mmCIF file of C-alpha atoms and ligand atoms in Angstrom:
data_model
loop_
_atom_site.group_PDB
_atom_site.id
_atom_site.type_symbol
_atom_site.label_atom_id
_atom_site.label_comp_id
_atom_site.label_asym_id
_atom_site.label_seq_id
_atom_site.Cartn_x
_atom_site.Cartn_y
_atom_site.Cartn_z
ATOM 1 C CA MET A 1 40.487 -82.346 -28.772
ATOM 2 C CA THR A 2 44.150 -80.793 -29.112
ATOM 3 C CA LEU A 3 45.094 -77.714 -26.579
ATOM 4 C CA PHE A 4 44.809 -75.322 -29.758
ATOM 5 C CA GLU A 5 41.628 -76.702 -30.536
ATOM 6 C CA LYS A 6 40.493 -75.573 -26.753
ATOM 7 C CA ILE A 7 42.358 -72.288 -27.747
ATOM 8 C CA ALA A 8 39.870 -71.814 -30.457
ATOM 9 C CA ALA A 9 37.033 -72.823 -28.616
ATOM 10 C CA ARG A 10 37.924 -70.332 -25.705
ATOM 11 C CA GLN A 11 38.166 -73.079 -23.397
ATOM 12 C CA ILE A 12 41.661 -72.254 -22.551
ATOM 13 C CA PRO A 13 42.371 -68.727 -22.222
ATOM 14 C CA ALA A 14 45.024 -67.029 -24.558
ATOM 15 C CA ASP A 15 45.623 -63.517 -26.280
ATOM 16 C CA ILE A 16 44.038 -64.059 -29.869
ATOM 17 C CA VAL A 17 45.315 -61.589 -32.484
ATOM 18 C CA TYR A 18 43.345 -62.701 -35.458
ATOM 19 C CA GLU A 19 40.676 -65.011 -36.142
ATOM 20 C CA ASP A 20 38.531 -66.062 -39.558
ATOM 21 C CA ASP A 21 36.474 -69.032 -40.636
ATOM 22 C CA GLN A 22 39.538 -70.914 -41.166
ATOM 23 C CA VAL A 23 42.601 -70.097 -39.325
ATOM 24 C CA PHE A 24 43.459 -68.105 -35.825
ATOM 25 C CA ALA A 25 46.386 -66.813 -34.305
ATOM 26 C CA PHE A 26 47.190 -66.038 -30.726
ATOM 27 C CA ARG A 27 50.624 -65.348 -28.856
ATOM 28 C CA ASP A 28 52.765 -67.872 -27.483
ATOM 29 C CA ILE A 29 53.022 -68.356 -24.231
ATOM 30 C CA ASN A 30 56.837 -68.724 -24.160
ATOM 31 C CA PRO A 31 57.805 -65.996 -26.169
ATOM 32 C CA GLN A 32 61.235 -66.521 -28.624
ATOM 33 C CA ALA A 33 60.971 -63.141 -29.592
ATOM 34 C CA PRO A 34 59.776 -59.799 -28.587
ATOM 35 C CA VAL A 35 56.679 -60.508 -31.245
ATOM 36 C CA HIS A 36 55.697 -64.481 -31.173
ATOM 37 C CA VAL A 37 52.319 -65.332 -32.678
ATOM 38 C CA LEU A 38 50.970 -68.997 -33.690
ATOM 39 C CA LEU A 39 49.118 -69.006 -36.333
ATOM 40 C CA VAL A 40 46.832 -72.332 -36.652
ATOM 41 C CA PRO A 41 44.252 -73.835 -39.070
ATOM 42 C CA LYS A 42 40.954 -74.723 -37.182
ATOM 43 C CA ARG A 43 40.580 -77.745 -39.063
ATOM 44 C CA LEU A 44 42.650 -80.251 -37.454
ATOM 45 C CA ILE A 45 46.228 -81.499 -39.171
ATOM 46 C CA PRO A 46 48.496 -82.755 -36.945
ATOM 47 C CA ARG A 47 51.527 -82.048 -38.685
ATOM 48 C CA LEU A 48 52.805 -81.049 -42.147
ATOM 49 C CA GLY A 49 54.584 -84.356 -42.439
ATOM 50 C CA GLY A 50 50.366 -85.701 -42.667
ATOM 51 C CA ALA A 51 49.069 -83.081 -44.504
ATOM 52 C CA THR A 52 47.482 -84.098 -48.413
ATOM 53 C CA ASP A 53 46.236 -82.647 -51.285
ATOM 54 C CA ALA A 54 42.951 -81.855 -49.824
ATOM 55 C CA ASP A 55 44.434 -79.610 -47.298
ATOM 56 C CA GLN A 56 46.017 -77.755 -49.828
ATOM 57 C CA ALA A 57 43.248 -74.752 -49.870
ATOM 58 C CA LEU A 58 43.666 -74.384 -46.128
ATOM 59 C CA LEU A 59 47.305 -74.392 -46.290
ATOM 60 C CA GLY A 60 47.515 -71.805 -48.590
ATOM 61 C CA HIS A 61 44.972 -69.453 -46.659
ATOM 62 C CA LEU A 62 47.002 -70.044 -43.573
ATOM 63 C CA LEU A 63 50.628 -68.928 -45.280
ATOM 64 C CA LEU A 64 48.562 -66.155 -47.290
ATOM 65 C CA LYS A 65 47.005 -64.900 -43.800
ATOM 66 C CA ALA A 66 50.563 -64.724 -42.332
ATOM 67 C CA PRO A 67 51.881 -61.291 -43.507
ATOM 68 C CA GLU A 68 48.097 -59.751 -42.202
ATOM 69 C CA VAL A 69 48.872 -61.460 -38.597
ATOM 70 C CA ALA A 70 52.623 -59.793 -38.620
ATOM 71 C CA ARG A 71 50.846 -56.664 -39.723
ATOM 72 C CA ARG A 72 48.704 -56.630 -37.036
ATOM 73 C CA ALA A 73 51.080 -57.491 -34.675
ATOM 74 C CA GLY A 74 53.306 -54.495 -35.838
ATOM 75 C CA ILE A 75 56.539 -56.452 -37.500
ATOM 76 C CA ALA A 76 55.293 -56.064 -41.094
ATOM 77 C CA ASP A 77 57.814 -53.413 -42.277
ATOM 78 C CA THR A 78 60.849 -54.881 -39.559
ATOM 79 C CA GLY A 79 60.335 -58.332 -40.843
ATOM 80 C CA TYR A 80 59.816 -61.820 -39.649
ATOM 81 C CA ARG A 81 60.474 -65.332 -39.795
ATOM 82 C CA LEU A 82 57.763 -68.023 -40.026
ATOM 83 C CA VAL A 83 58.752 -71.526 -38.596
ATOM 84 C CA ILE A 84 56.863 -74.862 -38.626
ATOM 85 C CA ASN A 85 58.279 -77.370 -36.339
ATOM 86 C CA ASN A 86 58.065 -81.103 -37.680
ATOM 87 C CA GLY A 87 58.617 -84.111 -35.737
ATOM 88 C CA ARG A 88 60.979 -84.568 -32.634
ATOM 89 C CA ASP A 89 63.872 -83.322 -34.263
ATOM 90 C CA GLY A 90 62.074 -80.363 -35.649
ATOM 91 C CA GLY A 91 60.780 -79.569 -31.846
ATOM 92 C CA GLU A 92 57.198 -80.040 -32.497
ATOM 93 C CA THR A 93 55.599 -80.287 -28.946
ATOM 94 C CA VAL A 94 51.624 -79.641 -30.000
ATOM 95 C CA PRO A 95 50.152 -82.427 -32.534
ATOM 96 C CA HIS A 96 48.045 -79.495 -34.383
ATOM 97 C CA LEU A 97 50.018 -77.853 -37.108
ATOM 98 C CA HIS A 98 51.002 -74.095 -36.583
ATOM 99 C CA CYS A 99 53.071 -71.473 -37.849
ATOM 100 C CA HIS A 100 55.455 -69.666 -35.704
ATOM 101 C CA ILE A 101 55.671 -65.901 -36.582
ATOM 102 C CA LEU A 102 58.566 -64.091 -35.044
ATOM 103 C CA GLY A 103 59.908 -61.022 -35.060
ATOM 104 C CA GLY A 104 60.547 -57.848 -33.278
ATOM 105 C CA ARG A 105 64.199 -58.227 -33.132
ATOM 106 C CA PRO A 106 67.032 -59.660 -35.655
ATOM 107 C CA LEU A 107 66.761 -63.398 -35.688
ATOM 108 C CA ALA A 108 69.847 -65.335 -35.860
ATOM 109 C CA TRP A 109 70.635 -67.627 -39.036
ATOM 110 C CA PRO A 110 70.831 -70.431 -38.869
ATOM 111 C CA PRO A 111 68.513 -71.119 -36.169
ATOM 112 C CA GLY A 112 69.823 -73.488 -33.195
HETATM 113 P P1 AMP B 201 55.847 -76.411 -31.414
HETATM 114 O O1 AMP B 201 56.700 -76.797 -30.401
HETATM 115 O O2 AMP B 201 56.582 -75.943 -32.627
HETATM 116 O O3 AMP B 201 54.700 -77.639 -31.088
HETATM 117 O O4 AMP B 201 55.163 -75.104 -30.639
HETATM 118 C C1 AMP B 201 54.323 -75.464 -29.547
HETATM 119 C C2 AMP B 201 54.179 -73.835 -29.023
HETATM 120 O O5 AMP B 201 52.677 -73.997 -28.275
HETATM 121 C C3 AMP B 201 55.189 -73.709 -28.000
HETATM 122 O O6 AMP B 201 55.757 -72.213 -28.776
HETATM 123 C C4 AMP B 201 54.487 -73.265 -26.809
HETATM 124 O O7 AMP B 201 55.198 -72.248 -25.788
HETATM 125 C C5 AMP B 201 53.174 -72.869 -27.351
HETATM 126 N N1 AMP B 201 52.004 -73.118 -26.187
HETATM 127 C C6 AMP B 201 52.334 -74.171 -25.264
HETATM 128 N N2 AMP B 201 50.634 -74.068 -24.755
HETATM 129 C C7 AMP B 201 50.358 -72.604 -24.924
HETATM 130 C C8 AMP B 201 49.195 -71.905 -24.453
HETATM 131 N N3 AMP B 201 48.474 -72.267 -23.601
HETATM 132 N N4 AMP B 201 49.143 -70.641 -24.805
HETATM 133 C C9 AMP B 201 49.813 -70.508 -26.097
HETATM 134 N N5 AMP B 201 50.824 -70.971 -26.380
HETATM 135 C C10 AMP B 201 50.668 -72.279 -26.171
#
């Protein structure tokens, strides 16, 4: 099981802020902004680079749920950024596709 599958199974504690039958979201343990939530598909897709057409509906659902998670986290009106890290240079550390939702302060561009 991946770390995030263990969080979904409640084997590892986390502050879960949203969950449905396909995705779940929880606060990042090492937040990079005042609000930093990870939105994760329950079915394991290791990374975006390995996704296929079979993942289309799940990835669409994931993206469409991001505004709902942002709203629950209180940053829908002030704005937020979605980040998916892919591979070594992208900064991927957990091989279970996830979308970072960051907000609560102005975010610099370009990212580091
Ligand atoms: P990435 O580097 O894009 O793969 O993102 C992995 C994220 O998972 C990092 O931002 C970590 O801080 C976060 N993370 C790692 N372990 C935990 C955990 N137990 N609970 C919450 N977030 C975690």
